[in-house]
Tab-separated table of C-alpha atoms in Angstrom:
chain	number	residue	atom	x	y	z
A	1	MET	CA	34.122	71.215	-29.438
A	2	PHE	CA	36.035	68.398	-28.668
A	3	THR	CA	37.453	66.323	-31.601
A	4	VAL	CA	37.141	62.794	-31.394
A	5	ASN	CA	39.421	60.730	-32.176
A	6	ARG	CA	39.071	57.281	-33.328
A	7	THR	CA	41.235	54.339	-34.213
A	8	PRO	CA	40.696	53.254	-37.658
A	9	THR	CA	38.527	49.806	-36.629
A	10	LEU	CA	40.619	46.909	-36.630
A	11	THR	CA	39.528	44.275	-39.445
A	12	LEU	CA	37.544	41.100	-37.540
A	13	ALA	CA	37.946	37.663	-39.719
A	14	LEU	CA	34.012	37.720	-39.863
A	15	GLY	CA	33.579	41.020	-41.260
A	16	LEU	CA	30.560	42.008	-41.637
A	17	ALA	CA	28.661	38.862	-42.174
A	18	LEU	CA	28.601	38.778	-37.897
A	19	LEU	CA	26.043	42.992	-38.707
A	20	VAL	CA	22.944	43.178	-38.665
A	21	PRO	CA	22.389	41.365	-42.114
A	22	THR	CA	20.418	44.966	-43.472
A	23	ALA	CA	22.791	47.818	-42.321
A	24	ALA	CA	22.650	48.575	-45.300
A	25	ALA	CA	19.235	49.920	-45.983
A	26	GLN	CA	18.966	51.719	-42.664
A	27	THR	CA	18.834	55.313	-42.450
A	28	ALA	CA	22.539	56.320	-39.953
A	29	VAL	CA	21.874	60.330	-38.445
A	30	THR	CA	24.368	61.902	-36.255
A	31	VAL	CA	23.405	63.312	-32.492
A	32	SER	CA	22.430	66.556	-34.077
A	33	GLN	CA	19.887	65.124	-36.660
A	34	ALA	CA	18.649	63.127	-33.850
A	35	VAL	CA	17.994	66.106	-31.737
A	36	GLN	CA	16.507	68.104	-34.141
A	37	ALA	CA	14.231	65.374	-35.132
A	38	ALA	CA	12.750	65.073	-31.752
A	39	LEU	CA	12.683	68.992	-31.181
A	40	THR	CA	10.288	68.904	-34.174
A	41	ASN	CA	8.174	65.890	-33.486
A	42	GLY	CA	8.569	65.756	-29.777
A	43	THR	CA	5.204	65.775	-28.343
A	44	ASP	CA	6.533	67.727	-24.481
A	45	VAL	CA	7.982	70.786	-26.999
A	46	ARG	CA	4.443	70.462	-29.197
A	47	THR	CA	2.385	71.076	-26.300
A	48	ALA	CA	4.815	73.192	-24.577
A	49	GLN	CA	4.122	75.532	-27.532
A	50	ALA	CA	1.158	75.746	-27.792
A	51	ASN	CA	0.202	76.318	-24.220
A	52	LEU	CA	3.111	79.490	-24.797
A	53	ASP	CA	0.718	80.365	-27.828
A	54	LYS	CA	-2.786	80.090	-25.150
A	55	ALA	CA	-1.310	82.192	-22.462
A	56	THR	CA	0.111	84.559	-24.784
A	57	ALA	CA	-3.039	85.510	-26.318
A	58	ALA	CA	-4.638	85.149	-22.825
A	59	ASN	CA	-1.963	87.750	-21.669
A	60	ARG	CA	-2.162	90.045	-24.596
A	61	ALA	CA	-5.953	90.400	-23.821
A	62	ALA	CA	-5.966	90.473	-20.328
A	63	GLN	CA	-3.673	94.099	-20.603
A	64	ALA	CA	-5.226	95.183	-23.429
A	65	ASP	CA	-8.443	94.875	-21.620
A	66	PRO	CA	-9.982	98.141	-19.125
A	67	SER	CA	-12.265	96.293	-17.042
A	68	MET	CA	-9.521	93.502	-15.936
A	69	LEU	CA	-8.553	94.106	-11.971
A	70	ALA	CA	-4.849	93.872	-10.854
A	71	ALA	CA	-4.650	90.501	-10.104
A	72	ALA	CA	-6.002	89.587	-12.816
A	73	LYS	CA	-3.254	91.149	-15.264
A	74	LEU	CA	-0.698	89.895	-12.906
A	75	ALA	CA	-1.964	86.312	-13.407
A	76	ALA	CA	-2.275	86.372	-16.779
A	77	GLN	CA	1.483	87.884	-17.132
A	78	ASN	CA	2.655	84.917	-15.052
A	79	GLY	CA	0.912	82.781	-16.837
A	80	GLN	CA	2.651	83.746	-19.653
A	81	THR	CA	6.159	83.594	-18.542
A	82	LEU	CA	5.787	80.981	-17.075
A	83	ALA	CA	4.521	78.906	-20.051
A	84	THR	CA	7.459	80.690	-21.478
A	85	VAL	CA	9.816	78.976	-19.263
A	86	GLY	CA	8.090	76.214	-19.573
A	87	LEU	CA	8.806	76.157	-23.133
A	88	ARG	CA	12.470	75.583	-22.294
A	89	ALA	CA	12.163	73.545	-19.855
A	90	ALA	CA	10.662	71.121	-23.034
A	91	ARG	CA	12.949	71.736	-25.311
A	92	LEU	CA	15.874	70.812	-22.993
A	93	ALA	CA	14.128	67.754	-21.241
A	94	THR	CA	13.371	66.757	-24.701
A	95	LEU	CA	17.433	67.330	-25.752
A	96	GLN	CA	18.074	65.094	-22.972
A	97	SER	CA	16.300	62.697	-23.673
A	98	ALA	CA	17.007	62.379	-27.517
A	99	VAL	CA	20.743	62.124	-26.557
A	100	ASN	CA	19.815	59.565	-23.987
A	101	ALA	CA	18.555	57.248	-26.346
A	102	TYR	CA	21.023	58.355	-29.051
A	103	THR	CA	24.350	57.516	-27.435
A	104	ALA	CA	22.635	54.313	-26.482
A	105	LEU	CA	21.600	52.819	-30.066
A	106	LEU	CA	25.700	54.151	-30.337
A	107	GLU	CA	26.619	51.767	-27.531
A	108	ALA	CA	24.500	48.842	-28.364
A	109	GLN	CA	25.802	49.180	-32.073
A	110	GLU	CA	29.506	48.889	-31.209
A	111	ASN	CA	29.193	45.935	-28.690
A	112	VAL	CA	28.202	44.787	-31.257
A	113	GLU	CA	31.084	44.441	-32.956
A	114	LEU	CA	33.383	43.829	-29.429
A	115	GLN	CA	31.250	40.739	-29.327
A	116	THR	CA	31.665	39.593	-32.570
A	117	LEU	CA	35.457	39.272	-32.002
A	118	GLN	CA	34.522	37.812	-28.304
A	119	THR	CA	32.974	35.558	-30.201
A	120	GLN	CA	36.098	35.038	-32.713
A	121	VAL	CA	38.476	34.295	-29.562
A	122	ASP	CA	36.222	32.102	-28.337
A	123	GLN	CA	35.549	30.199	-31.423
A	124	LYS	CA	39.630	30.511	-31.775
A	125	ALA	CA	39.954	28.588	-28.525
A	126	VAL	CA	38.024	25.812	-28.608
A	127	GLN	CA	39.709	25.169	-31.601
A	128	VAL	CA	42.702	25.429	-29.780
A	129	ALA	CA	41.977	22.777	-27.397
A	130	GLN	CA	40.776	21.101	-29.285
A	131	VAL	CA	43.941	20.624	-31.077
A	132	LYS	CA	45.869	20.131	-27.816
A	133	LEU	CA	43.320	17.147	-26.938
A	134	SER	CA	44.134	15.116	-30.558
A	135	VAL	CA	48.152	15.411	-28.967
A	136	SER	CA	47.398	14.372	-25.266
A	137	ASN	CA	48.068	18.057	-24.377
A	138	ALA	CA	44.207	18.629	-23.022
A	139	THR	CA	42.029	16.830	-21.335
A	140	PRO	CA	38.213	16.507	-22.112
A	141	LEU	CA	37.228	19.492	-19.194
A	142	ASP	CA	39.415	21.790	-21.170
A	143	VAL	CA	37.262	21.280	-24.728
A	144	GLN	CA	33.715	21.642	-22.376
A	145	LYS	CA	35.247	24.553	-21.121
A	146	ALA	CA	35.778	26.117	-23.895
A	147	GLN	CA	32.940	25.672	-25.803
A	148	ASN	CA	30.592	26.515	-22.631
A	149	THR	CA	32.607	29.938	-23.098
A	150	LEU	CA	31.966	30.043	-26.665
A	151	ALA	CA	28.755	29.660	-26.183
A	152	GLY	CA	28.123	32.387	-23.470
A	153	SER	CA	29.821	34.812	-25.868
A	154	THR	CA	27.767	33.599	-28.194
A	155	GLN	CA	23.896	34.231	-26.852
A	156	ALA	CA	25.533	37.404	-25.662
A	157	LEU	CA	26.316	39.014	-29.170
A	158	ALA	CA	22.555	37.874	-30.128
A	159	ASP	CA	22.036	39.659	-26.681
A	160	ALA	CA	23.705	42.756	-28.533
A	161	ARG	CA	22.197	42.549	-31.922
A	162	ALA	CA	18.876	42.605	-30.219
A	163	GLN	CA	20.090	45.310	-27.681
A	164	VAL	CA	20.309	47.278	-30.808
A	165	ASN	CA	17.019	46.817	-32.199
A	166	LEU	CA	15.523	47.562	-29.405
A	167	ALA	CA	17.555	50.844	-28.828
A	168	SER	CA	17.251	51.640	-32.778
A	169	ALA	CA	13.121	51.626	-31.617
A	170	LYS	CA	13.455	53.399	-29.477
A	171	LEU	CA	15.289	56.392	-30.506
A	172	ALA	CA	12.883	55.988	-33.723
A	173	SER	CA	10.261	56.515	-31.274
A	174	LEU	CA	11.493	59.622	-29.921
A	175	THR	CA	12.713	61.625	-33.083
A	176	GLY	CA	9.687	60.471	-34.809
A	177	LEU	CA	12.835	59.298	-37.510
A	178	PRO	CA	12.398	55.444	-39.914
A	179	ALA	CA	11.796	52.070	-37.905
A	180	GLY	CA	15.638	50.783	-37.894
A	181	VAL	CA	17.172	53.881	-37.333
A	182	ARG	CA	21.131	53.719	-36.668
A	183	ALA	CA	23.599	56.294	-35.263
A	184	ALA	CA	26.655	57.541	-37.341
A	185	GLY	CA	28.748	57.972	-33.738
A	186	LEU	CA	30.230	61.109	-32.674
A	187	THR	CA	33.310	63.869	-34.329
A	188	THR	CA	33.023	66.431	-31.422
A	189	LEU	CA	31.842	66.287	-27.987
A	190	PRO	CA	30.995	69.995	-26.167
A	191	THR	CA	33.936	70.709	-23.323
A	192	LEU	CA	32.986	72.768	-20.489
A	193	LYS	CA	33.841	76.187	-20.067
A	194	SER	CA	31.504	78.539	-18.465
A	195	THR	CA	32.124	78.290	-14.546
A	196	LEU	CA	29.748	77.132	-11.794
A	197	THR	CA	29.298	81.218	-10.623
A	198	GLN	CA	28.337	81.652	-14.388
A	199	LEU	CA	25.766	79.372	-15.012
A	200	ARG	CA	23.707	80.359	-11.050
A	201	SER	CA	23.652	83.501	-12.780
A	202	GLY	CA	19.895	84.146	-14.510
A	203	LEU	CA	19.103	80.261	-12.790
A	204	ASP	CA	16.444	81.695	-11.353
A	205	ASP	CA	14.877	83.581	-14.505
A	206	ASN	CA	15.931	79.452	-16.413
A	207	LEU	CA	13.820	77.094	-14.390
A	208	SER	CA	9.887	76.544	-13.725
A	209	SER	CA	9.838	75.547	-10.364
A	210	VAL	CA	11.592	78.606	-9.184
A	211	VAL	CA	9.865	80.864	-12.031
A	212	GLY	CA	6.443	79.500	-11.160
A	213	ALA	CA	7.031	80.036	-7.085
A	214	GLN	CA	8.394	84.080	-8.001
A	215	ASN	CA	5.279	83.705	-9.546
A	216	ASP	CA	2.661	82.862	-6.323
A	217	LEU	CA	4.884	85.601	-4.238
A	218	ALA	CA	4.326	88.268	-5.928
A	219	ALA	CA	0.634	87.063	-6.397
A	220	ALA	CA	0.533	86.969	-2.889
A	221	GLN	CA	2.506	90.151	-2.294
A	222	LEU	CA	-0.543	92.267	-4.441
A	223	ASN	CA	-2.348	90.224	-1.861
A	224	VAL	CA	-0.700	92.042	0.194
A	225	LYS	CA	-1.114	94.990	-0.945
A	226	LEU	CA	-5.105	94.419	-2.067
A	227	ALA	CA	-5.949	93.822	1.997
A	228	ASP	CA	-3.815	96.572	3.645
A	229	ASN	CA	-6.730	98.954	3.925
A	230	ASP	CA	-8.756	100.208	6.352
A	231	PHE	CA	-11.739	99.186	4.370
A	232	THR	CA	-10.160	95.133	3.724
A	233	PRO	CA	-10.992	92.708	7.246
A	234	ALA	CA	-8.299	92.249	9.061
A	235	ARG	CA	-8.864	88.539	9.214
A	236	THR	CA	-8.179	88.516	5.084
A	237	LEU	CA	-4.877	91.148	5.198
A	238	GLY	CA	-3.967	87.962	8.448
A	239	ASP	CA	-4.470	85.042	5.686
A	240	ALA	CA	-3.234	87.114	2.597
A	241	ARG	CA	0.143	87.680	5.076
A	242	THR	CA	0.296	84.057	6.158
A	243	ALA	CA	0.476	83.379	1.876
A	244	LEU	CA	3.220	85.648	1.900
A	245	ALA	CA	5.215	83.881	4.591
A	246	ASN	CA	4.526	80.538	2.989
A	247	ALA	CA	5.292	82.191	-0.434
A	248	GLN	CA	8.535	83.468	0.441
A	249	ARG	CA	9.521	79.720	2.514
A	250	THR	CA	8.429	77.686	-1.080
A	251	LEU	CA	10.878	79.592	-3.624
A	252	ASP	CA	13.651	79.804	-1.399
A	253	ALA	CA	13.299	75.985	-1.013
A	254	ALA	CA	13.387	76.171	-4.919
A	255	GLN	CA	16.641	78.186	-5.710
A	256	LYS	CA	17.957	75.879	-2.713
A	257	ASN	CA	16.917	72.981	-4.449
A	258	ALA	CA	17.498	73.873	-7.743
A	259	GLY	CA	21.432	75.596	-7.082
A	260	ASN	CA	21.940	72.147	-5.637
A	261	ALA	CA	20.808	70.208	-8.038
A	262	LEU	CA	23.085	72.292	-10.624
A	263	SER	CA	26.114	71.885	-8.407
A	264	SER	CA	25.360	68.634	-8.209
A	265	ALA	CA	25.170	67.991	-12.110
A	266	TYR	CA	28.245	70.096	-12.879
A	267	GLN	CA	30.611	68.280	-11.473
A	268	THR	CA	28.994	64.919	-13.065
A	269	ALA	CA	29.554	67.126	-15.710
A	270	GLN	CA	33.274	67.765	-14.292
A	271	ASN	CA	34.041	64.201	-13.575
A	272	ALA	CA	32.911	63.099	-16.588
A	273	ALA	CA	35.451	64.872	-18.781
A	274	GLU	CA	38.377	63.142	-16.544
A	275	GLN	CA	37.043	59.804	-16.565
A	276	LEU	CA	37.231	60.580	-20.959
A	277	LYS	CA	40.518	61.475	-20.680
A	278	VAL	CA	41.367	58.055	-18.718
A	279	ALA	CA	40.220	55.653	-21.069
A	280	ALA	CA	41.685	58.021	-24.112
A	281	SER	CA	45.002	56.711	-22.300
A	282	ARG	CA	44.257	53.577	-21.763
A	283	GLU	CA	42.860	53.213	-25.145
A	284	ALA	CA	46.345	54.467	-26.771
A	285	ALA	CA	47.863	51.920	-24.715
A	286	ALA	CA	46.329	49.612	-25.530
A	287	LEU	CA	46.533	50.378	-29.123
A	288	LYS	CA	50.848	50.944	-28.467
A	289	THR	CA	50.183	47.786	-27.117
A	290	TYR	CA	48.663	45.862	-30.245
A	291	ASN	CA	51.532	47.667	-32.557
A	292	GLN	CA	54.250	46.526	-30.439
A	293	ASP	CA	52.508	42.266	-31.244
A	294	ALA	CA	51.846	42.729	-34.716
A	295	ALA	CA	54.967	43.390	-34.694
A	296	ARG	CA	56.600	40.379	-32.589
A	297	LEU	CA	53.724	38.078	-34.546
A	298	ARG	CA	55.678	39.530	-37.498
A	299	SER	CA	59.345	38.802	-36.519
A	300	GLY	CA	57.825	35.104	-35.126
A	301	THR	CA	58.028	35.748	-31.539
A	302	ILE	CA	53.618	35.408	-30.816
A	303	SER	CA	51.660	33.363	-32.552
A	304	ALA	CA	47.998	35.314	-34.332
A	305	VAL	CA	46.099	33.683	-31.088
A	306	ASP	CA	48.418	35.753	-29.129
A	307	LEU	CA	47.930	38.895	-31.158
A	308	GLN	CA	43.728	38.184	-31.094
A	309	GLN	CA	43.811	38.473	-27.451
A	310	SER	CA	45.918	41.831	-28.536
A	311	GLN	CA	42.822	42.920	-30.838
A	312	LEU	CA	40.156	42.052	-28.100
A	313	ALA	CA	42.151	44.210	-25.660
A	314	LEU	CA	42.123	47.074	-28.025
A	315	LYS	CA	38.315	46.462	-29.029
A	316	GLN	CA	37.538	46.694	-25.429
A	317	ALA	CA	39.603	49.755	-25.241
A	318	GLN	CA	37.821	51.036	-27.053
A	319	TYR	CA	34.697	50.185	-25.825
A	320	SER	CA	35.851	51.741	-22.002
A	321	ARG	CA	36.461	55.042	-24.275
A	322	LEU	CA	33.203	55.780	-26.536
A	323	GLN	CA	30.880	54.835	-23.099
A	324	ALA	CA	33.696	58.011	-21.761
A	325	GLN	CA	32.993	59.803	-24.534
A	326	ASP	CA	28.885	59.531	-24.692
A	327	ASN	CA	28.901	60.163	-20.306
A	328	VAL	CA	30.174	62.953	-21.299
A	329	LEU	CA	27.588	64.208	-23.781
A	330	GLU	CA	25.049	62.768	-21.974
A	331	THR	CA	26.275	64.476	-18.133
A	332	LEU	CA	26.291	67.433	-20.119
A	333	ALA	CA	23.040	67.345	-21.308
A	334	ALA	CA	21.645	66.555	-17.667
A	335	LEU	CA	24.097	70.085	-16.500
A	336	SER	CA	21.918	72.170	-19.027
A	337	VAL	CA	18.428	70.628	-17.337
A	338	ALA	CA	19.799	71.741	-14.350
A	339	ALA	CA	21.015	74.665	-15.575
A	340	GLY	CA	17.931	75.888	-17.544
A	341	GLN	CA	19.933	76.332	-20.944
A	342	ASN	CA	21.988	74.489	-23.965
A	343	LEU	CA	25.418	73.295	-22.749
A	344	THR	CA	25.452	70.590	-25.427
A	345	GLY	CA	26.826	72.771	-28.798
A	346	ILE	CA	23.380	70.564	-30.149
A	347	GLY	CA	20.321	72.272	-31.218
A	348	GLY	CA	21.153	76.097	-30.707
A	349	THR	CA	19.609	77.951	-27.520
A	350	LEU	CA	16.905	76.854	-27.366
């Protein structure tokens, strides 16, 4: 697991008053809690579990019935196998949806803080322009431009707050958590330890698309076997062999598509990890600049307005780093779906 180093939150002059007013009464959850709630309450997971229970009971009855023919027994067995993989797929898809909803909420929350600071900076710019105008060091147009910029940032802040509520509602709907839920943040990130070769091993048995094609191939093989005798019409055997060839082609295509999807998702996850390193480096540089400017302010070589600009640059770098780390988790969730196994470290083996 990769530990997320979080730079201490900068003190904002407008403080928590510019954030969501009811934050104290809202529930903050971790990503693990959100995923677990989604796995417990998700409709798709419950439906897949019911389908597996039904298929298991049907297969058990079919295998125990001495009057059941070979084709029916194979169909029941294949039905249980496919339902088992289907349940895992439903869980992985639900995990991915929960992770994406959680990171969207987390970024929306952090964007409110960023837009709050941006509004402060623009408010100060208006004040500066007005002071300059009063001493004939600026024009009315300069003041108007600063006011227009402030109006834009004020609207962006209002929109950011609205996005928090929308993202929260989506997460609550997906997980069954209380309305107004908030994201507590990420403290650790999983690292991708498996190689692409390792993930390819057993891939055919982890994906519903491939397992379904394998089942169809097994059924087609049985039909050829049952028709390959001297009392079955030759046309029936010919049709069975054609169906077998088609089933083999379908399986080959499913395996190829699964392999391509896995390779693409793996590369995307690797790229996300590298992008996080870049974002973290830029954040560290922005923090260094801010600390230097804070020292320069104390020594009297820059103004408080200059320091506020450094503060904004740092906040922007922090937000970019947050987006990068969220992207790491999102791409690992996507890779988990493509691989048919949980690689996020959240929610267990599924």
